[in-house]
CSV table of C-alpha atoms and ligand atoms in Angstrom, one decimal:
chain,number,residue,atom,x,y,z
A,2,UNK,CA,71.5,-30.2,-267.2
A,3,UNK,CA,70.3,-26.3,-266.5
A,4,UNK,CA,67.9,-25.4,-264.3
A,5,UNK,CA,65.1,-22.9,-264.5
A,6,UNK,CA,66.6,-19.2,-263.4
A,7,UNK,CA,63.8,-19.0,-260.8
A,8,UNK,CA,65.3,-22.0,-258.8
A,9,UNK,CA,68.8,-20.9,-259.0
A,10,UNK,CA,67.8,-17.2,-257.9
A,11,UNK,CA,66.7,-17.6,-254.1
A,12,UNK,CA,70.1,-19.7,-253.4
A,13,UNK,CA,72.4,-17.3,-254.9
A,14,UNK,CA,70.7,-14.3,-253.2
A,15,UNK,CA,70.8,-16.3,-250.1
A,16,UNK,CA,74.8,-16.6,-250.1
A,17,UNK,CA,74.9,-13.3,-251.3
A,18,UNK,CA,73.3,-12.2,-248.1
A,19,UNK,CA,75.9,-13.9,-246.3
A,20,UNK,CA,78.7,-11.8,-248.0
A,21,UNK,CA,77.2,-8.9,-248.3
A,22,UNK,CA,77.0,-9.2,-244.3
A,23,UNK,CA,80.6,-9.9,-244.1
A,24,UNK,CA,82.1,-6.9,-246.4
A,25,UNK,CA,80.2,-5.0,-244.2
A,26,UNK,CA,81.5,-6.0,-240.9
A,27,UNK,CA,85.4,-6.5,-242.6
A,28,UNK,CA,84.9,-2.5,-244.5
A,29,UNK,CA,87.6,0.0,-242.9
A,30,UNK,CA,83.9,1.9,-242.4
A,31,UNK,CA,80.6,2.7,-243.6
A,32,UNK,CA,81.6,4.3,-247.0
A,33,UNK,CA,84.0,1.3,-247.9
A,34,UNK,CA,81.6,-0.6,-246.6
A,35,UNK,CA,78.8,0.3,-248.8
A,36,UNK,CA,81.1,0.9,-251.6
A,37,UNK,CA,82.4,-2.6,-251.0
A,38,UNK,CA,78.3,-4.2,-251.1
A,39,UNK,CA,77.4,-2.3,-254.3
A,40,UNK,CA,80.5,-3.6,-255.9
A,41,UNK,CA,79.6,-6.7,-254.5
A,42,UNK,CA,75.9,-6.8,-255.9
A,43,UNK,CA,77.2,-5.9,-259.3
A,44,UNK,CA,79.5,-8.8,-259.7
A,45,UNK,CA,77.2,-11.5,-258.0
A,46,UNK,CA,74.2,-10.8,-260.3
A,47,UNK,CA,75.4,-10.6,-264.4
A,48,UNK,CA,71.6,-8.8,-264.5
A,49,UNK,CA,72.5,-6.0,-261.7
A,50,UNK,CA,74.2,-3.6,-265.1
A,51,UNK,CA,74.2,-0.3,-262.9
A,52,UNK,CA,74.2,-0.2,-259.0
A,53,UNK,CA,74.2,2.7,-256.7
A,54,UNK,CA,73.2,3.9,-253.4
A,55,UNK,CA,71.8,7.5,-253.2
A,56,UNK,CA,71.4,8.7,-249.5
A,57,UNK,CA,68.3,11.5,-248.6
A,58,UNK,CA,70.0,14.7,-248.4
A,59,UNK,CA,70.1,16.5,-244.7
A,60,UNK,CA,67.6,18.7,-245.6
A,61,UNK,CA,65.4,16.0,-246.7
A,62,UNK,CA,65.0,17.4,-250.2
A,63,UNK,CA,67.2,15.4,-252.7
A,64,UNK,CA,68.4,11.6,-253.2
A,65,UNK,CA,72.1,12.7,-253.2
A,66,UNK,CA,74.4,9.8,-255.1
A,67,UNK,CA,76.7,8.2,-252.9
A,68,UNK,CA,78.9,5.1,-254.1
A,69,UNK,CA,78.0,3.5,-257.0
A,70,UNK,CA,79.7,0.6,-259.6
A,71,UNK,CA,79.0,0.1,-263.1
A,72,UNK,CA,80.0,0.6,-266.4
A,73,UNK,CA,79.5,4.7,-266.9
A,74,UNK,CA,78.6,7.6,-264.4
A,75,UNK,CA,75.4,8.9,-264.3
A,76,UNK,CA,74.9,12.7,-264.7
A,77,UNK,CA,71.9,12.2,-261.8
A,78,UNK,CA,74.2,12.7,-258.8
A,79,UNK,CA,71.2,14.7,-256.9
A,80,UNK,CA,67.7,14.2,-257.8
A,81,UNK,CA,64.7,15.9,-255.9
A,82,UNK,CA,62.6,13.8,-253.7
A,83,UNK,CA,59.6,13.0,-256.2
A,84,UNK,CA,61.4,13.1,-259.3
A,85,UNK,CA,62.2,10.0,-261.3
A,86,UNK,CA,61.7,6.7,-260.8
A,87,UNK,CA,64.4,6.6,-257.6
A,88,UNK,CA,62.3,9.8,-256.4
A,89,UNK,CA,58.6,8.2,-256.6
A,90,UNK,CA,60.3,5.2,-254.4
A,91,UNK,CA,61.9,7.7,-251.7
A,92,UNK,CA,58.3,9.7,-251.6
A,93,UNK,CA,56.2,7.1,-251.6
A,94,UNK,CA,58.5,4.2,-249.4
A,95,UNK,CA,57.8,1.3,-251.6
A,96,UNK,CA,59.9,-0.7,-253.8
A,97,UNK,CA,59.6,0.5,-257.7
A,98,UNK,CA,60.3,-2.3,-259.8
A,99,UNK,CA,60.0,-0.6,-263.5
A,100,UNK,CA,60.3,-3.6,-266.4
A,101,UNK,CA,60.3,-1.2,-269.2
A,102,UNK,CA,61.2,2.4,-268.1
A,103,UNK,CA,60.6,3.6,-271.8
A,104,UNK,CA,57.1,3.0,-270.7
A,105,UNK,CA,57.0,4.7,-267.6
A,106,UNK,CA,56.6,8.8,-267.9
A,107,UNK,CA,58.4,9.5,-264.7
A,108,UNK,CA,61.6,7.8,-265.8
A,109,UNK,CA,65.0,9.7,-265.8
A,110,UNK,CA,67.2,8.3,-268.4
A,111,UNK,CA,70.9,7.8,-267.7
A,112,UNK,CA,71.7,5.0,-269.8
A,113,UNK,CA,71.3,4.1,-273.2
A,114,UNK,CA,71.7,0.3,-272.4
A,115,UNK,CA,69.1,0.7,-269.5
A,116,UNK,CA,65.6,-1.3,-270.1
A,117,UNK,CA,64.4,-1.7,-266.6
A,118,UNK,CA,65.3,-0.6,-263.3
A,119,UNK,CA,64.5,-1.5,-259.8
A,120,UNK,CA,64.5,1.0,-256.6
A,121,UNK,CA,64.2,-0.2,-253.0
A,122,UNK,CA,63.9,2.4,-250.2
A,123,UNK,CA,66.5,1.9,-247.4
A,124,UNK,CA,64.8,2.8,-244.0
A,125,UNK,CA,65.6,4.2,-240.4
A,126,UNK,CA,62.8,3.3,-237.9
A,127,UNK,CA,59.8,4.3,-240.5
A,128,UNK,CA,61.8,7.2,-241.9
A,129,UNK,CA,63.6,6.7,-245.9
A,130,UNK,CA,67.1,7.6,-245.1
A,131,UNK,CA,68.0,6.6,-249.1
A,132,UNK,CA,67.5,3.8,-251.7
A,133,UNK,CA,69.1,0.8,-254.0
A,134,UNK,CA,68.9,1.9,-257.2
A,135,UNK,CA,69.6,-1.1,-260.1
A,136,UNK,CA,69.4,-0.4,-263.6
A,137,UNK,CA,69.3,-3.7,-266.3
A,138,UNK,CA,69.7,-3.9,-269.9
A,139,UNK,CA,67.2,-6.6,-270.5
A,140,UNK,CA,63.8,-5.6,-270.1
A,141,UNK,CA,61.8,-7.3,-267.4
A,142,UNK,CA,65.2,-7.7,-265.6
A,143,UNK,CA,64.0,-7.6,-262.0
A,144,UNK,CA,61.3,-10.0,-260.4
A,145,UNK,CA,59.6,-10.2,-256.9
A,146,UNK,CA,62.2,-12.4,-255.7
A,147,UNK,CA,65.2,-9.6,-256.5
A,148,UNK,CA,62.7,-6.7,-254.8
A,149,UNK,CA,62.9,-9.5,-251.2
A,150,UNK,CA,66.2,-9.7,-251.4
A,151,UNK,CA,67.4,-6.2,-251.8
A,152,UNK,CA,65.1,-5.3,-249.2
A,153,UNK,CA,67.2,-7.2,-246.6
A,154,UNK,CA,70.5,-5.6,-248.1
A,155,UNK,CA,68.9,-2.3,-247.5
A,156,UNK,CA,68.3,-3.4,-243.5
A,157,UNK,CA,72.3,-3.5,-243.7
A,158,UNK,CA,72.7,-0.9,-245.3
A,159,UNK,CA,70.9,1.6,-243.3
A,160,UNK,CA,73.8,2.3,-240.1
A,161,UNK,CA,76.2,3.0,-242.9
A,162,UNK,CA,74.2,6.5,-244.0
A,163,UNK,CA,76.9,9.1,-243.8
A,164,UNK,CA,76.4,11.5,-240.7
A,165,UNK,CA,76.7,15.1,-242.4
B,211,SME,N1,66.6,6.3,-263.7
B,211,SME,C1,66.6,6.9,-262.5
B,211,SME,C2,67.6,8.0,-262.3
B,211,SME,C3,68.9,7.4,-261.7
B,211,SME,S1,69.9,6.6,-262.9
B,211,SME,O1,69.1,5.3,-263.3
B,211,SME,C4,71.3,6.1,-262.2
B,211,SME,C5,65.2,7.5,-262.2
B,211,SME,O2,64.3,7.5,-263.1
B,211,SME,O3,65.0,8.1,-261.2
């Protein structure tokens, strides 16, 4: 018997919340920590293609890419604050969740196999200290549920932003 994908979504995030808590507190430290959650995402959720983590530079400029799993690299490893889909989330401080980026005029391409993409800001105090960056290769990949989730994976996420 299946089950409708909206059922089965909040129970899977829900244990994936769980271990997502414990690579961080069993990580050598914060990079193989948050090397060890974006693997962790990737694997848990077959419609997470591309995950990554880019931290705000120190300047305050850029979204510089820190670790990241997935099939290819991306040629954005720095993208100015404002630019792109992951910039519009880090300027503005609210989720993006993108279910066609051919549509959308501010998106940087990286991937031909991308069709939508999701960003969610990760915050100190009220400050965006870097962002979630997913990218999927069916459209409409990414719902309201996915955008609740990552937002508490960014909460543990935060105290792992490298100190330059
Ligand atoms: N597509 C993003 C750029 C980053 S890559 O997806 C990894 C954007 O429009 O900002």
């Amino acid at each position: 018997m299946s089950h409708p994908v909206a059922e089965e979504r909040p129970a899977a995030h829900g244990d994936a919340l769980n271990l997502v808590r414990a690579e961080i507190a069993e990580a050598a430290g914060p990079e193989a920590a948050a090397q060890r959650v974006v693997e962790l995402l990737h694997d848990r959720f077959p419609h997470y293609d591309w995950v990554g983590i880019y931290w705000v530079s120190s300047d305050g400029d850029d979204l510089v890419l820190g670790p990241w799993t997935g099939p290819e690299a991306t040629e954005h490893t720095r993208i100015p604050i404002g630019t792109g889909i992951c910039g519009a989330a880090a300027a503005s401080g609210q989720t993006e969740i993108v279910p066609d980026v051919d549509a959308d005029p501010r998106y940087l391409a990286c991937f031909a196999s991308t069709k939508s993409e999701i960003v969610v800001p990760i915050f100190e105090a009220s400050e965006v200290i870097g962002e979630i960056d997913i990218d999927g290769s069916d459209l409409d990949a990414f719902d309201a549920t996915d955008a609740r989730f990552l937002e508490e994976v960014t909460a543990l996420l935060a105290p792992l932003r490298p100190r330059t």
